[in-house]
PDB file of C-alpha atoms and ligand atoms in Angstrom:
ATOM      1  CA  MET A 396      -2.569  74.333  35.549  1.00 93.00           C
ATOM      2  CA  GLU A 397      -4.835  71.321  35.799  1.00 96.00           C
ATOM      3  CA  THR A 398      -5.190  69.133  38.867  1.00 97.00           C
ATOM      4  CA  ILE A 399      -6.956  65.856  39.527  1.00 98.00           C
ATOM      5  CA  VAL A 400      -7.619  64.894  43.146  1.00 98.00           C
ATOM      6  CA  LEU A 401      -7.437  61.225  44.121  1.00 98.00           C
ATOM      7  CA  LEU A 402      -9.248  60.470  47.389  1.00 98.00           C
ATOM      8  CA  GLY A 403      -9.657  57.339  49.463  1.00 98.00           C
ATOM      9  CA  ALA A 404      -9.021  55.794  52.852  1.00 98.00           C
ATOM     10  CA  PRO A 405      -5.565  54.566  53.915  1.00 98.00           C
ATOM     11  CA  GLY A 406      -4.895  51.485  51.785  1.00 97.00           C
ATOM     12  CA  ALA A 407      -7.606  52.306  49.220  1.00 98.00           C
ATOM     13  CA  GLY A 408      -4.969  52.052  46.492  1.00 97.00           C
ATOM     14  CA  LYS A 409      -4.331  55.727  45.687  1.00 98.00           C
ATOM     15  CA  GLY A 410      -0.581  55.283  45.212  1.00 96.00           C
ATOM     16  CA  THR A 411      -1.015  52.030  43.285  1.00 95.00           C
ATOM     17  CA  ALA A 412      -3.551  53.596  40.915  1.00 97.00           C
ATOM     18  CA  ALA A 413      -1.500  56.788  40.558  1.00 97.00           C
ATOM     19  CA  ALA A 414       1.560  54.841  39.400  1.00 95.00           C
ATOM     20  CA  ARG A 415      -0.581  53.437  36.550  1.00 96.00           C
ATOM     21  CA  LEU A 416      -2.255  56.772  35.707  1.00 97.00           C
ATOM     22  CA  VAL A 417       0.820  58.970  35.289  1.00 97.00           C
ATOM     23  CA  SER A 418       1.616  58.013  31.701  1.00 94.00           C
ATOM     24  CA  ARG A 419      -2.010  57.386  30.690  1.00 95.00           C
ATOM     25  CA  LEU A 420      -3.140  60.850  31.809  1.00 96.00           C
ATOM     26  CA  GLY A 421       0.106  62.741  31.205  1.00 96.00           C
ATOM     27  CA  VAL A 422       0.176  64.017  34.777  1.00 97.00           C
ATOM     28  CA  ARG A 423       2.762  64.375  37.492  1.00 97.00           C
ATOM     29  CA  HIS A 424       2.012  62.253  40.579  1.00 97.00           C
ATOM     30  CA  VAL A 425       2.223  64.269  43.794  1.00 97.00           C
ATOM     31  CA  SER A 426       1.881  62.136  46.936  1.00 97.00           C
ATOM     32  CA  SER A 427       1.662  64.229  50.100  1.00 98.00           C
ATOM     33  CA  GLY A 428       2.658  61.177  52.174  1.00 97.00           C
ATOM     34  CA  ASP A 429       5.792  60.594  50.065  1.00 95.00           C
ATOM     35  CA  LEU A 430       6.706  64.298  50.300  1.00 96.00           C
ATOM     36  CA  LEU A 431       6.347  64.205  54.081  1.00 97.00           C
ATOM     37  CA  ARG A 432       8.275  60.909  54.431  1.00 95.00           C
ATOM     38  CA  GLY A 433      11.038  62.471  52.280  1.00 95.00           C
ATOM     39  CA  ALA A 434      11.133  65.520  54.569  1.00 97.00           C
ATOM     40  CA  VAL A 435      11.330  63.266  57.663  1.00 97.00           C
ATOM     41  CA  LYS A 436      14.178  61.262  56.103  1.00 94.00           C
ATOM     42  CA  GLN A 437      16.096  64.428  55.213  1.00 96.00           C
ATOM     43  CA  GLY A 438      15.509  65.902  58.691  1.00 98.00           C
ATOM     44  CA  THR A 439      14.159  69.229  57.367  1.00 97.00           C
ATOM     45  CA  ALA A 440      12.252  71.553  59.732  1.00 97.00           C
ATOM     46  CA  ALA A 441       8.967  70.416  58.127  1.00 97.00           C
ATOM     47  CA  GLY A 442       9.982  66.774  58.520  1.00 97.00           C
ATOM     48  CA  ILE A 443      10.877  67.190  62.185  1.00 98.00           C
ATOM     49  CA  GLU A 444       7.482  68.821  62.811  1.00 97.00           C
ATOM     50  CA  ALA A 445       5.577  66.163  60.814  1.00 98.00           C
ATOM     51  CA  ASP A 446       7.270  63.068  62.250  1.00 97.00           C
ATOM     52  CA  GLY A 447       5.271  62.680  65.488  1.00 97.00           C
ATOM     53  CA  TYR A 448       1.896  63.212  63.805  1.00 97.00           C
ATOM     54  CA  MET A 449       2.713  60.604  61.157  1.00 97.00           C
ATOM     55  CA  LYS A 450       3.924  58.028  63.704  1.00 95.00           C
ATOM     56  CA  ARG A 451       0.615  58.385  65.559  1.00 95.00           C
ATOM     57  CA  GLY A 452      -1.428  58.212  62.337  1.00 96.00           C
ATOM     58  CA  GLU A 453      -2.745  61.745  62.795  1.00 98.00           C
ATOM     59  CA  LEU A 454      -2.886  64.448  60.147  1.00 98.00           C
ATOM     60  CA  VAL A 455      -0.058  66.968  60.125  1.00 98.00           C
ATOM     61  CA  PRO A 456      -1.278  70.593  60.517  1.00 98.00           C
ATOM     62  CA  ASP A 457      -3.051  71.989  57.425  1.00 98.00           C
ATOM     63  CA  ALA A 458      -0.626  74.922  57.243  1.00 97.00           C
ATOM     64  CA  LEU A 459       2.420  72.633  57.162  1.00 97.00           C
ATOM     65  CA  ILE A 460       1.308  70.393  54.290  1.00 98.00           C
ATOM     66  CA  GLY A 461      -0.469  73.308  52.573  1.00 97.00           C
ATOM     67  CA  ARG A 462       2.809  75.241  52.338  1.00 96.00           C
ATOM     68  CA  ILE A 463       4.693  72.262  50.876  1.00 96.00           C
ATOM     69  CA  ILE A 464       2.012  71.613  48.235  1.00 97.00           C
ATOM     70  CA  ALA A 465       1.514  75.297  47.365  1.00 95.00           C
ATOM     71  CA  ASP A 466       5.270  75.784  46.782  1.00 94.00           C
ATOM     72  CA  LEU A 467       5.444  72.670  44.626  1.00 95.00           C
ATOM     73  CA  LEU A 468       2.423  73.598  42.484  1.00 93.00           C
ATOM     74  CA  ALA A 469       3.537  77.206  42.058  1.00 89.00           C
ATOM     75  CA  ALA A 470       6.979  76.039  40.875  1.00 91.00           C
ATOM     76  CA  GLY A 471       5.436  73.858  38.133  1.00 89.00           C
ATOM     77  CA  GLY A 472       4.122  76.800  36.129  1.00 84.00           C
ATOM     78  CA  PRO A 473       0.783  77.360  34.359  1.00 85.00           C
ATOM     79  CA  ASP A 474       1.009  74.387  31.935  1.00 90.00           C
ATOM     80  CA  ALA A 475       1.663  71.728  34.575  1.00 95.00           C
ATOM     81  CA  ARG A 476      -0.821  68.875  35.149  1.00 96.00           C
ATOM     82  CA  TYR A 477      -0.965  67.108  38.500  1.00 98.00           C
ATOM     83  CA  LEU A 478      -2.507  64.038  40.065  1.00 98.00           C
ATOM     84  CA  LEU A 479      -2.759  64.800  43.780  1.00 98.00           C
ATOM     85  CA  ASP A 480      -2.700  61.716  46.030  1.00 98.00           C
ATOM     86  CA  GLY A 481      -3.307  62.361  49.731  1.00 97.00           C
ATOM     87  CA  PHE A 482      -3.898  66.108  49.409  1.00 98.00           C
ATOM     88  CA  PRO A 483      -6.326  67.614  50.193  1.00 98.00           C
ATOM     89  CA  ARG A 484      -7.751  65.546  53.041  1.00 97.00           C
ATOM     90  CA  THR A 485      -9.586  68.243  55.011  1.00 98.00           C
ATOM     91  CA  VAL A 486     -11.994  70.946  53.850  1.00 98.00           C
ATOM     92  CA  PRO A 487      -9.549  73.776  54.762  1.00 98.00           C
ATOM     93  CA  GLN A 488      -6.878  72.035  52.628  1.00 98.00           C
ATOM     94  CA  ALA A 489      -9.329  71.861  49.696  1.00 98.00           C
ATOM     95  CA  GLU A 490     -10.078  75.571  50.051  1.00 97.00           C
ATOM     96  CA  MET A 491      -6.336  76.253  50.097  1.00 97.00           C
ATOM     97  CA  LEU A 492      -5.936  74.174  46.924  1.00 97.00           C
ATOM     98  CA  GLN A 493      -8.708  76.118  45.145  1.00 96.00           C
ATOM     99  CA  GLN A 494      -6.856  79.356  45.918  1.00 95.00           C
ATOM    100  CA  VAL A 495      -3.476  78.075  44.709  1.00 94.00           C
ATOM    101  CA  VAL A 496      -4.964  76.701  41.489  1.00 94.00           C
ATOM    102  CA  ALA A 497      -6.961  79.882  40.857  1.00 93.00           C
ATOM    103  CA  ALA A 498      -3.847  82.014  41.412  1.00 91.00           C
ATOM    104  CA  GLN A 499      -2.182  80.088  38.547  1.00 89.00           C
ATOM    105  CA  GLY A 500      -5.244  80.540  36.293  1.00 92.00           C
ATOM    106  CA  GLY A 501      -5.807  76.778  36.485  1.00 94.00           C
ATOM    107  CA  HIS A 502      -8.697  74.495  37.331  1.00 95.00           C
ATOM    108  CA  ILE A 503      -9.554  71.292  39.176  1.00 96.00           C
ATOM    109  CA  ARG A 504     -10.599  68.669  36.646  1.00 96.00           C
ATOM    110  CA  GLY A 505     -12.312  66.521  39.241  1.00 96.00           C
ATOM    111  CA  ALA A 506     -11.981  64.482  42.405  1.00 98.00           C
ATOM    112  CA  VAL A 507     -12.174  60.694  42.308  1.00 98.00           C
ATOM    113  CA  VAL A 508     -12.682  58.598  45.436  1.00 98.00           C
ATOM    114  CA  LEU A 509     -11.671  54.930  45.559  1.00 98.00           C
ATOM    115  CA  ASP A 510     -14.282  53.005  47.567  1.00 98.00           C
ATOM    116  CA  VAL A 511     -12.935  49.996  49.491  1.00 98.00           C
ATOM    117  CA  ALA A 512     -14.503  48.164  52.458  1.00 97.00           C
ATOM    118  CA  GLU A 513     -12.717  48.507  55.790  1.00 96.00           C
ATOM    119  CA  GLU A 514     -11.766  44.820  56.177  1.00 96.00           C
ATOM    120  CA  VAL A 515     -10.057  44.952  52.753  1.00 97.00           C
ATOM    121  CA  LEU A 516      -8.181  48.135  53.769  1.00 97.00           C
ATOM    122  CA  VAL A 517      -6.854  46.474  56.926  1.00 97.00           C
ATOM    123  CA  ASP A 518      -5.664  43.424  54.955  1.00 96.00           C
ATOM    124  CA  ARG A 519      -4.007  45.594  52.304  1.00 96.00           C
ATOM    125  CA  LEU A 520      -2.108  47.691  54.845  1.00 97.00           C
ATOM    126  CA  ALA A 521      -0.979  44.633  56.833  1.00 96.00           C
ATOM    127  CA  GLY A 522       0.468  43.079  53.650  1.00 96.00           C
ATOM    128  CA  ARG A 523       1.892  46.211  52.071  1.00 97.00           C
ATOM    129  CA  ARG A 524       5.628  46.420  51.421  1.00 97.00           C
ATOM    130  CA  VAL A 525       7.359  49.483  49.973  1.00 96.00           C
ATOM    131  CA  CYS A 526      10.734  49.962  48.346  1.00 96.00           C
ATOM    132  CA  SER A 527      13.228  51.530  50.755  1.00 94.00           C
ATOM    133  CA  LYS A 528      14.771  53.467  47.854  1.00 93.00           C
ATOM    134  CA  CYS A 529      12.152  54.411  45.217  1.00 92.00           C
ATOM    135  CA  SER A 530       8.924  53.991  47.302  1.00 90.00           C
ATOM    136  CA  ALA A 531       7.296  51.604  44.768  1.00 93.00           C
ATOM    137  CA  GLY A 532       4.444  49.709  46.459  1.00 93.00           C
ATOM    138  CA  TYR A 533       3.749  45.961  46.673  1.00 96.00           C
ATOM    139  CA  HIS A 534       1.538  43.549  48.585  1.00 96.00           C
ATOM    140  CA  ILE A 535       2.846  40.220  49.845  1.00 95.00           C
ATOM    141  CA  ARG A 536      -0.150  38.357  48.370  1.00 94.00           C
ATOM    142  CA  THR A 537      -1.983  40.483  45.782  1.00 92.00           C
ATOM    143  CA  LEU A 538       0.939  42.372  44.192  1.00 93.00           C
ATOM    144  CA  PRO A 539       4.121  40.473  45.125  1.00 96.00           C
ATOM    145  CA  PRO A 540       7.546  41.420  43.736  1.00 97.00           C
ATOM    146  CA  LYS A 541       9.192  38.989  41.279  1.00 98.00           C
ATOM    147  CA  ILE A 542      11.985  38.260  43.795  1.00 97.00           C
ATOM    148  CA  ALA A 543      10.978  38.107  47.485  1.00 95.00           C
ATOM    149  CA  ASP A 544      11.612  41.340  49.451  1.00 96.00           C
ATOM    150  CA  THR A 545      13.247  42.993  46.420  1.00 98.00           C
ATOM    151  CA  CYS A 546      11.942  45.931  44.360  1.00 98.00           C
ATOM    152  CA  ASP A 547      11.212  45.007  40.724  1.00 97.00           C
ATOM    153  CA  ALA A 548      11.980  48.575  39.637  1.00 96.00           C
ATOM    154  CA  CYS A 549      15.309  49.315  41.332  1.00 97.00           C
ATOM    155  CA  GLY A 550      16.423  46.132  43.163  1.00 97.00           C
ATOM    156  CA  ALA A 551      16.464  47.733  46.625  1.00 98.00           C
ATOM    157  CA  LYS A 552      15.093  46.019  49.762  1.00 98.00           C
ATOM    158  CA  LEU A 553      11.353  46.141  50.495  1.00 98.00           C
ATOM    159  CA  VAL A 554      10.285  47.263  53.965  1.00 97.00           C
ATOM    160  CA  GLN A 555       7.056  47.700  55.943  1.00 96.00           C
ATOM    161  CA  ARG A 556       5.970  51.310  56.494  1.00 95.00           C
ATOM    162  CA  SER A 557       6.282  52.293  60.160  1.00 92.00           C
ATOM    163  CA  ASP A 558       2.652  53.540  60.232  1.00 96.00           C
ATOM    164  CA  ASP A 559       1.274  50.212  58.931  1.00 97.00           C
ATOM    165  CA  ASN A 560       1.144  48.590  62.402  1.00 94.00           C
ATOM    166  CA  ALA A 561      -2.317  47.586  63.678  1.00 94.00           C
ATOM    167  CA  GLU A 562      -2.727  50.372  66.263  1.00 95.00           C
ATOM    168  CA  THR A 563      -1.691  53.213  63.928  1.00 96.00           C
ATOM    169  CA  VAL A 564      -3.838  51.804  61.111  1.00 96.00           C
ATOM    170  CA  ARG A 565      -6.881  51.894  63.428  1.00 96.00           C
ATOM    171  CA  ASN A 566      -6.161  55.550  64.164  1.00 97.00           C
ATOM    172  CA  ARG A 567      -5.583  56.433  60.483  1.00 97.00           C
ATOM    173  CA  LEU A 568      -8.953  54.906  59.565  1.00 98.00           C
ATOM    174  CA  ALA A 569     -10.682  56.873  62.356  1.00 98.00           C
ATOM    175  CA  VAL A 570      -8.977  60.079  61.181  1.00 98.00           C
ATOM    176  CA  PHE A 571     -10.160  59.372  57.632  1.00 98.00           C
ATOM    177  CA  ARG A 572     -13.765  58.970  58.800  1.00 97.00           C
ATOM    178  CA  ARG A 573     -13.589  62.132  60.905  1.00 97.00           C
ATOM    179  CA  ASN A 574     -11.650  64.512  58.617  1.00 96.00           C
ATOM    180  CA  THR A 575     -11.746  63.237  55.050  1.00 97.00           C
ATOM    181  CA  GLU A 576     -15.284  61.874  54.676  1.00 97.00           C
ATOM    182  CA  PRO A 577     -16.644  65.440  55.124  1.00 98.00           C
ATOM    183  CA  LEU A 578     -14.255  66.524  52.353  1.00 98.00           C
ATOM    184  CA  ILE A 579     -15.687  63.854  50.040  1.00 98.00           C
ATOM    185  CA  ALA A 580     -19.175  65.252  50.746  1.00 97.00           C
ATOM    186  CA  TRP A 581     -17.788  68.752  50.057  1.00 98.00           C
ATOM    187  CA  TYR A 582     -16.598  67.745  46.564  1.00 98.00           C
ATOM    188  CA  ALA A 583     -19.877  65.898  45.933  1.00 98.00           C
ATOM    189  CA  ALA A 584     -21.883  69.031  46.835  1.00 98.00           C
ATOM    190  CA  ARG A 585     -19.824  70.917  44.209  1.00 96.00           C
ATOM    191  CA  LYS A 586     -20.553  68.211  41.610  1.00 96.00           C
ATOM    192  CA  GLN A 587     -16.811  67.603  41.269  1.00 96.00           C
ATOM    193  CA  LEU A 588     -16.811  64.048  42.662  1.00 98.00           C
ATOM    194  CA  ALA A 589     -16.791  60.652  40.961  1.00 98.00           C
ATOM    195  CA  ARG A 590     -16.914  57.389  42.977  1.00 98.00           C
ATOM    196  CA  VAL A 591     -14.973  54.368  41.748  1.00 98.00           C
ATOM    197  CA  ASP A 592     -14.979  50.796  43.043  1.00 98.00           C
ATOM    198  CA  GLY A 593     -11.424  50.315  44.353  1.00 98.00           C
ATOM    199  CA  VAL A 594     -11.659  46.519  44.588  1.00 97.00           C
ATOM    200  CA  GLY A 595     -10.356  44.382  41.736  1.00 96.00           C
ATOM    201  CA  GLY A 596      -7.063  44.193  39.870  1.00 94.00           C
ATOM    202  CA  ALA A 597      -4.895  47.309  40.111  1.00 95.00           C
ATOM    203  CA  ASP A 598      -5.001  47.832  36.313  1.00 96.00           C
ATOM    204  CA  ALA A 599      -8.806  47.513  36.292  1.00 98.00           C
ATOM    205  CA  VAL A 600      -9.126  50.088  39.085  1.00 98.00           C
ATOM    206  CA  ALA A 601      -6.875  52.542  37.196  1.00 98.00           C
ATOM    207  CA  GLU A 602      -9.011  52.033  34.077  1.00 98.00           C
ATOM    208  CA  ARG A 603     -12.165  52.863  36.084  1.00 98.00           C
ATOM    209  CA  VAL A 604     -10.563  56.121  37.246  1.00 98.00           C
ATOM    210  CA  ILE A 605      -9.779  57.064  33.645  1.00 97.00           C
ATOM    211  CA  GLN A 606     -13.374  56.372  32.644  1.00 97.00           C
ATOM    212  CA  ALA A 607     -14.734  58.312  35.616  1.00 97.00           C
ATOM    213  CA  LEU A 608     -12.700  61.332  34.507  1.00 95.00           C
ATOM    214  CA  GLY A 609     -14.003  60.953  30.970  1.00 90.00           C
ATOM    215  CA  ALA A 610     -10.410  60.798  29.756  1.00 72.00           C
TER     216      ALA A 610
HETATM  217  P1  AP5 B 157      -0.202  58.747  53.081  1.00 96.00           P
HETATM  218  O1  AP5 B 157       1.110  58.266  52.696  1.00 96.00           O
HETATM  219  O2  AP5 B 157      -0.977  59.628  52.162  1.00 96.00           O
HETATM  220  O3  AP5 B 157      -1.054  57.496  53.532  1.00 96.00           O
HETATM  221  P2  AP5 B 157      -2.602  57.109  53.392  1.00 96.00           P
HETATM  222  O4  AP5 B 157      -3.540  58.130  52.877  1.00 96.00           O
HETATM  223  O5  AP5 B 157      -2.895  56.542  54.709  1.00 96.00           O
HETATM  224  O6  AP5 B 157      -2.624  56.172  52.207  1.00 96.00           O
HETATM  225  P3  AP5 B 157      -1.694  54.969  51.971  1.00 96.00           P
HETATM  226  O7  AP5 B 157      -0.417  55.408  51.332  1.00 96.00           O
HETATM  227  O8  AP5 B 157      -1.570  54.141  53.219  1.00 96.00           O
HETATM  228  O9  AP5 B 157      -2.595  54.104  50.982  1.00 96.00           O
HETATM  229  P4  AP5 B 157      -2.874  54.169  49.430  1.00 96.00           P
HETATM  230  O10 AP5 B 157      -4.312  54.521  49.254  1.00 96.00           O
HETATM  231  O11 AP5 B 157      -1.876  54.966  48.664  1.00 96.00           O
HETATM  232  O12 AP5 B 157      -2.734  52.632  49.116  1.00 96.00           O
HETATM  233  P5  AP5 B 157      -1.614  51.842  48.294  1.00 96.00           P
HETATM  234  O13 AP5 B 157      -1.730  52.153  46.840  1.00 96.00           O
HETATM  235  O14 AP5 B 157      -0.279  51.975  48.938  1.00 96.00           O
HETATM  236  O15 AP5 B 157      -0.119  59.555  54.466  1.00 96.00           O
HETATM  237  C1  AP5 B 157       0.658  59.105  55.535  1.00 96.00           C
HETATM  238  C2  AP5 B 157       0.606  60.105  56.675  1.00 96.00           C
HETATM  239  O16 AP5 B 157       1.137  61.386  56.228  1.00 96.00           O
HETATM  240  C3  AP5 B 157      -0.785  60.452  57.201  1.00 96.00           C
HETATM  241  O17 AP5 B 157      -1.224  59.524  58.177  1.00 96.00           O
HETATM  242  C4  AP5 B 157      -0.553  61.852  57.774  1.00 96.00           C
HETATM  243  O18 AP5 B 157       0.089  61.786  59.013  1.00 96.00           O
HETATM  244  C5  AP5 B 157       0.399  62.475  56.778  1.00 96.00           C
HETATM  245  N1  AP5 B 157      -0.275  63.192  55.677  1.00 96.00           N
HETATM  246  C6  AP5 B 157      -0.226  62.887  54.357  1.00 96.00           C
HETATM  247  N2  AP5 B 157      -0.947  63.753  53.641  1.00 96.00           N
HETATM  248  C7  AP5 B 157      -1.499  64.624  54.523  1.00 96.00           C
HETATM  249  C8  AP5 B 157      -2.367  65.739  54.384  1.00 96.00           C
HETATM  250  N3  AP5 B 157      -2.850  66.138  53.199  1.00 96.00           N
HETATM  251  N4  AP5 B 157      -2.730  66.401  55.504  1.00 96.00           N
HETATM  252  C9  AP5 B 157      -2.274  66.030  56.706  1.00 96.00           C
HETATM  253  N5  AP5 B 157      -1.450  64.971  56.915  1.00 96.00           N
HETATM  254  C10 AP5 B 157      -1.056  64.273  55.821  1.00 96.00           C
HETATM  255  O19 AP5 B 157      -2.169  50.338  48.497  1.00 96.00           O
HETATM  256  C11 AP5 B 157      -2.163  49.730  49.775  1.00 96.00           C
HETATM  257  C12 AP5 B 157      -1.850  48.235  49.620  1.00 96.00           C
HETATM  258  O20 AP5 B 157      -2.883  47.612  48.858  1.00 96.00           O
HETATM  259  C13 AP5 B 157      -0.537  47.944  48.852  1.00 96.00           C
HETATM  260  O21 AP5 B 157       0.065  46.831  49.430  1.00 96.00           O
HETATM  261  C14 AP5 B 157      -1.006  47.641  47.429  1.00 96.00           C
HETATM  262  O22 AP5 B 157      -0.124  46.761  46.775  1.00 96.00           O
HETATM  263  C15 AP5 B 157      -2.375  47.003  47.669  1.00 96.00           C
HETATM  264  N6  AP5 B 157      -3.331  47.314  46.586  1.00 96.00           N
HETATM  265  C16 AP5 B 157      -3.583  48.535  46.082  1.00 96.00           C
HETATM  266  N7  AP5 B 157      -4.519  48.462  45.106  1.00 96.00           N
HETATM  267  C17 AP5 B 157      -4.855  47.152  45.021  1.00 96.00           C
HETATM  268  C18 AP5 B 157      -5.785  46.440  44.212  1.00 96.00           C
HETATM  269  N8  AP5 B 157      -6.532  47.036  43.301  1.00 96.00           N
HETATM  270  N9  AP5 B 157      -5.886  45.102  44.409  1.00 96.00           N
HETATM  271  C19 AP5 B 157      -5.132  44.445  45.329  1.00 96.00           C
HETATM  272  N10 AP5 B 157      -4.233  45.085  46.116  1.00 96.00           N
HETATM  273  C20 AP5 B 157      -4.097  46.413  45.977  1.00 96.00           C
END
């Protein structure tokens, strides 16, 4: 098993880059946020537990998301290749990931962080729209759909994510600084980290990630 870890603040463009990297890198995109939103929508026990944390812009407990990711990775088998978006985002989650990968005889190819200034993050999240059916992401100004409010991929209605309101965004950014910046330092100390400028066209950013991974 091989895993690549994509790191970055809320709105850094992890999901947007991942959508472009899947076919280029031959990996499966695993978004912890999408998995949790799916669980909330389905009303599973994990979703019911996660819902309040997500609405407030706080991290769900490490054990909750760790279990979901560990089950998913274990089910993929030893030849699977993953691009993890949104997991890990704390040091204990990264330690959990190391154990799961090691148990499968796999390795972590590297962690890439998308660097984006805070004022750009706030603008991106305010203008983000997502497909209500397939979760494809857009931005009202920088990445608009071909037909207003309609997903290019599946034709369903675009909506604003409930955690993209100004107050929750402020909290998500604070949580990133508190919990995930130490994780970035943790990967850097292990010489597993590459930093990529996350500002510029979405295709250009994806290309920088590929280069940073030496792919
Ligand atoms: P999650 O869904 O992971 O949200 P996030 O990390 O806050 O990241 P986002 O999805 O908001 O941003 P993104 O970096 O993917 O940006 P995007 O590509 O969409 O997590 C949500 C919640 O779930 C958390 O708050 C937490 O509660 C919980 N959770 C998830 N994982 C967890 C974990 N491991 N542990 C604990 N709790 C967890 O881009 C944003 C916008 O910018 C879009 O509009 C896009 O079109 C635009 N854009 C992107 N790239 C560009 C570009 N290059 N140029 C111009 N515009 C761009």
